Short mmCIF file of C-alpha atoms in Angstrom, two decimals:
data_model
loop_
_atom_site.label_atom_id
_atom_site.label_comp_id
_atom_site.label_asym_id
_atom_site.label_seq_id
_atom_site.Cartn_x
_atom_site.Cartn_y
_atom_site.Cartn_z
CA GLY A 1 -0.05 0.12 -0.02
CA GLU A 2 0.98 3.76 -0.11
CA ASN A 3 3.43 4.93 2.28
CA VAL A 4 3.74 8.77 2.81
CA GLU A 5 6.24 10.49 4.94
CA GLN A 6 5.97 14.34 5.83
CA HIS A 7 8.90 16.34 6.88
CA PRO A 8 9.46 18.14 9.30
CA SER A 9 7.00 17.50 11.96
CA THR A 10 7.47 20.95 13.47
CA LEU A 11 8.07 24.34 11.46
CA SER A 12 8.27 27.67 13.44
CA VAL A 13 8.57 30.68 11.27
CA GLN A 14 8.48 34.47 11.51
CA GLU A 15 5.68 35.99 10.50
CA GLY A 16 6.30 37.31 6.71
CA ASP A 17 8.68 34.50 6.03
CA SER A 18 8.28 31.47 3.86
CA ALA A 19 7.36 28.10 5.07
CA VAL A 20 8.01 24.68 3.35
CA ILE A 21 6.67 21.29 3.77
CA LYS A 22 7.78 18.27 2.35
CA CYS A 23 6.30 14.79 1.32
CA THR A 24 7.34 11.61 -0.28
CA TYR A 25 5.22 8.83 -1.22
CA SER A 26 6.13 4.91 -2.41
CA ASP A 27 3.58 4.11 -4.82
CA SER A 28 4.09 4.95 -8.20
CA ALA A 29 0.68 4.88 -9.09
CA SER A 30 -0.38 7.50 -7.14
CA ASN A 31 -1.98 10.45 -9.07
CA TYR A 32 -3.56 13.09 -6.93
CA PHE A 33 -1.72 14.82 -3.82
CA PRO A 34 -4.16 17.02 -1.77
CA TRP A 35 -2.85 19.04 1.24
CA TYR A 36 -5.00 19.70 4.14
CA LYS A 37 -5.04 22.27 7.19
CA GLN A 38 -6.41 21.50 10.45
CA GLU A 39 -6.81 24.21 13.05
CA LEU A 40 -6.66 23.60 16.62
CA GLY A 41 -9.92 21.67 17.45
CA LYS A 42 -11.32 21.85 13.83
CA ARG A 43 -11.74 19.45 10.66
CA PRO A 44 -9.00 18.82 8.01
CA GLN A 45 -9.91 21.14 5.16
CA LEU A 46 -8.45 21.11 1.50
CA ILE A 47 -6.33 24.03 0.73
CA ILE A 48 -4.84 23.12 -2.37
CA ASP A 49 -4.38 19.60 -4.37
CA ILE A 50 -2.23 18.54 -7.45
CA ARG A 51 -2.75 15.81 -10.14
CA SER A 52 0.05 13.79 -11.75
CA ASN A 53 -0.18 15.77 -14.87
CA VAL A 54 0.92 18.91 -13.73
CA GLY A 55 4.43 19.91 -11.83
CA GLU A 56 3.17 23.06 -10.16
CA LYS A 57 -0.24 24.72 -8.78
CA LYS A 58 -0.45 28.11 -6.87
CA ASP A 59 -3.04 29.68 -5.16
CA GLN A 60 -2.38 33.10 -4.03
CA ARG A 61 0.20 32.57 -1.00
CA ILE A 62 0.50 28.94 -1.31
CA ALA A 63 1.61 26.69 -4.08
CA VAL A 64 2.31 22.74 -4.39
CA THR A 65 5.36 21.16 -6.56
CA LEU A 66 5.39 17.46 -7.78
CA ASN A 67 8.31 15.64 -8.73
CA LYS A 68 6.88 12.32 -10.21
CA THR A 69 10.29 11.08 -10.70
CA ALA A 70 11.77 11.43 -7.50
CA LYS A 71 8.25 10.94 -5.96
CA HIS A 72 8.07 13.87 -3.90
CA PHE A 73 5.80 16.74 -3.45
CA SER A 74 5.93 20.08 -1.17
CA LEU A 75 3.82 22.87 -0.21
CA HIS A 76 5.20 26.33 -0.08
CA ILE A 77 3.56 29.10 1.98
CA THR A 78 4.68 32.41 1.11
CA GLU A 79 4.29 35.70 3.31
CA THR A 80 2.94 33.60 6.30
CA GLN A 81 0.57 35.03 8.67
CA PRO A 82 -0.55 34.10 12.02
CA GLU A 83 -3.66 32.64 10.57
CA ASP A 84 -1.16 30.10 9.18
CA SER A 85 -0.73 28.32 12.11
CA ALA A 86 -2.08 24.76 12.13
CA VAL A 87 -1.23 21.45 11.35
CA TYR A 88 -0.87 20.55 7.88
CA PHE A 89 -1.14 16.98 6.15
CA CYS A 90 -0.05 15.67 2.83
CA ALA A 91 -1.85 12.86 1.26
CA ALA A 92 -1.48 10.62 -1.87
CA THR A 93 -3.65 8.37 -3.57
CA TYR A 94 -4.41 6.66 -6.75
CA ASN A 95 -8.32 5.89 -5.84
CA ASP A 96 -10.19 8.00 -3.38
CA TYR A 97 -11.15 5.20 -1.26
CA LYS A 98 -8.00 5.21 0.30
CA LEU A 99 -6.11 8.36 0.80
CA SER A 100 -3.09 7.83 2.65
CA PHE A 101 -1.90 10.79 4.72
CA GLY A 102 1.18 11.77 6.08
CA ALA A 103 2.14 12.33 9.58
CA GLY A 104 1.33 16.01 10.03
CA THR A 105 3.27 19.32 10.27
CA THR A 106 2.57 21.74 13.14
CA VAL A 107 3.35 25.07 11.77
CA THR A 108 3.72 27.97 14.12
CA VAL A 109 3.81 31.71 12.59
CA ARG A 110 5.60 33.94 15.50
CA ALA A 111 4.43 37.39 15.24
CA ASP B 1 -26.75 23.97 5.46
CA THR B 2 -23.87 22.03 7.06
CA ALA B 3 -21.96 20.04 4.14
CA VAL B 4 -20.94 16.73 6.47
CA SER B 5 -22.35 16.63 9.92
CA GLN B 6 -21.43 14.63 13.07
CA THR B 7 -23.33 13.60 16.43
CA PRO B 8 -22.12 13.78 19.24
CA LYS B 9 -19.37 16.04 19.26
CA TYR B 10 -18.32 14.71 22.61
CA LEU B 11 -18.64 11.33 23.98
CA VAL B 12 -17.18 10.22 27.31
CA THR B 13 -18.11 7.01 28.45
CA GLN B 14 -16.44 4.08 30.33
CA MET B 15 -14.69 1.01 29.26
CA GLY B 16 -16.72 -1.91 28.03
CA ASN B 17 -19.83 0.22 26.93
CA ASP B 18 -21.15 0.26 23.65
CA LYS B 19 -21.74 3.64 21.74
CA SER B 20 -22.67 4.99 18.01
CA ILE B 21 -21.60 7.89 16.39
CA LYS B 22 -23.63 9.29 13.47
CA CYS B 23 -22.81 10.86 10.11
CA GLU B 24 -24.62 12.89 7.37
CA GLN B 25 -23.91 14.66 4.23
CA ASN B 26 -26.22 16.90 2.51
CA LEU B 27 -23.50 17.07 -0.50
CA GLY B 28 -25.31 14.25 -2.75
CA HIS B 29 -21.81 12.43 -2.62
CA ASP B 30 -21.41 8.36 -3.61
CA THR B 31 -18.72 7.81 -1.14
CA MET B 32 -18.33 8.24 2.60
CA TYR B 33 -15.06 7.38 5.10
CA TRP B 34 -14.64 7.01 8.65
CA TYR B 35 -10.88 8.16 9.92
CA LYS B 36 -9.40 8.01 13.25
CA GLN B 37 -7.24 10.59 14.55
CA ASP B 38 -4.98 9.65 17.47
CA SER B 39 -3.41 11.84 20.39
CA LYS B 40 -0.25 12.25 17.76
CA LYS B 41 -2.72 13.76 15.42
CA PHE B 42 -2.26 10.97 12.84
CA LEU B 43 -5.15 10.66 10.31
CA LYS B 44 -5.75 6.79 9.30
CA ILE B 45 -8.74 5.58 7.19
CA MET B 46 -10.73 3.01 9.01
CA PHE B 47 -13.84 2.47 6.38
CA SER B 48 -14.87 3.56 3.08
CA TYR B 49 -18.67 3.08 1.71
CA ASN B 50 -19.61 3.85 -1.63
CA ASN B 51 -23.45 3.92 -2.63
CA LYS B 52 -24.18 1.94 0.83
CA GLU B 53 -21.73 -0.91 0.09
CA LEU B 54 -18.19 -1.13 2.07
CA ILE B 55 -15.22 -0.70 0.12
CA ILE B 56 -12.43 -0.50 2.60
CA ASN B 57 -12.07 -2.14 6.11
CA GLU B 58 -8.39 -1.33 7.13
CA THR B 59 -7.64 -4.10 9.79
CA VAL B 60 -10.03 -2.41 12.42
CA PRO B 61 -10.94 -4.73 15.02
CA ASN B 62 -14.61 -6.00 14.55
CA ARG B 63 -15.68 -4.21 17.73
CA PHE B 64 -16.17 -1.40 14.85
CA SER B 65 -19.21 -1.71 12.72
CA PRO B 66 -20.09 0.82 10.26
CA LYS B 67 -23.55 1.07 8.78
CA SER B 68 -24.90 2.89 5.94
CA PRO B 69 -28.67 2.97 5.73
CA ASP B 70 -28.59 4.94 2.64
CA LYS B 71 -26.02 7.12 0.62
CA ALA B 72 -26.11 10.02 2.70
CA HIS B 73 -25.66 8.62 6.15
CA LEU B 74 -22.45 6.55 7.33
CA ASN B 75 -22.72 5.61 11.16
CA LEU B 76 -20.16 3.74 13.45
CA HIS B 77 -21.06 1.70 16.18
CA ILE B 78 -18.26 0.51 18.80
CA ASN B 79 -18.84 -2.47 20.86
CA SER B 80 -16.75 -3.20 24.09
CA LEU B 81 -14.94 0.29 24.22
CA GLU B 82 -11.23 0.14 25.46
CA LEU B 83 -8.91 2.84 26.24
CA GLY B 84 -7.11 2.65 23.31
CA ASP B 85 -10.40 3.77 21.31
CA SER B 86 -9.96 7.32 22.75
CA ALA B 87 -9.41 9.28 19.62
CA VAL B 88 -11.21 11.84 17.53
CA TYR B 89 -13.28 10.02 14.66
CA PHE B 90 -13.84 12.04 11.71
CA CYS B 91 -16.49 11.35 8.91
CA ALA B 92 -15.88 12.36 5.51
CA SER B 93 -17.43 12.21 2.05
CA SER B 94 -16.23 12.62 -1.70
CA GLN B 95 -18.25 12.75 -4.90
CA SER B 96 -17.55 9.21 -6.74
CA GLY B 97 -14.72 7.59 -5.34
CA GLY B 98 -13.17 4.46 -7.11
CA MET B 99 -10.95 5.35 -9.88
CA SER B 100 -11.53 9.09 -9.82
CA THR B 101 -10.24 11.07 -7.24
CA ASP B 102 -12.30 13.78 -5.82
CA THR B 103 -11.79 16.18 -2.82
CA GLN B 104 -12.97 14.43 0.78
CA TYR B 105 -15.09 16.71 2.77
CA PHE B 106 -14.53 16.27 6.41
CA GLY B 107 -16.85 16.59 9.40
CA PRO B 108 -16.32 18.30 12.62
CA GLY B 109 -15.16 15.26 14.37
CA THR B 110 -16.51 13.65 17.37
CA ARG B 111 -13.91 13.01 20.37
CA LEU B 112 -14.36 9.97 22.12
CA THR B 113 -13.01 9.45 25.43
CA VAL B 114 -12.91 6.10 27.41
CA LEU B 115 -12.23 5.86 31.19
#
């Protein structure tokens, strides 16, 4: 089955700086890579996703890159703000019956 | 107009009891899921249902029994609760499932505490 590894487990950044979270996956058949943000006590919510037919996708201050050859993908948050503080999860799947999640990255944005 | 809802939000119970968590989605989705999030925040799929049919059962103890009376509802019944069952349980749904890959929408979660 799919195994997703996520690094780092915690990330502290100064407000205004960038944050980068990296994930690797094991199953070369995986073709869908969503990123979820979970604020304290809340539900995970999709913030961006990428499919294997593209290498990069941007949405305002967040972007995701995918390297299929190396089987890794990354989340980039620019100009971080206090409201970006949360746990971020990467995930991978080739069908959405079974989304495999990374272990999560706790991001803290220091004011 | 809540998309995916769960009840109850909090559940505190004694070891050995039987309890149920209910989930409903009003998005018209075909596929529903149960996830368990442990104290270290790890999200793990437990079950997946497509049009009321069980698709995935991820080596979950048979004390856990999902039931889908219709495609808008997926309930989780847990027998003989154990301390290790304490976690947050999330329901989710997606449009179709199978070989397509649609966004999964999560419910608010049910925090289960077994004493």
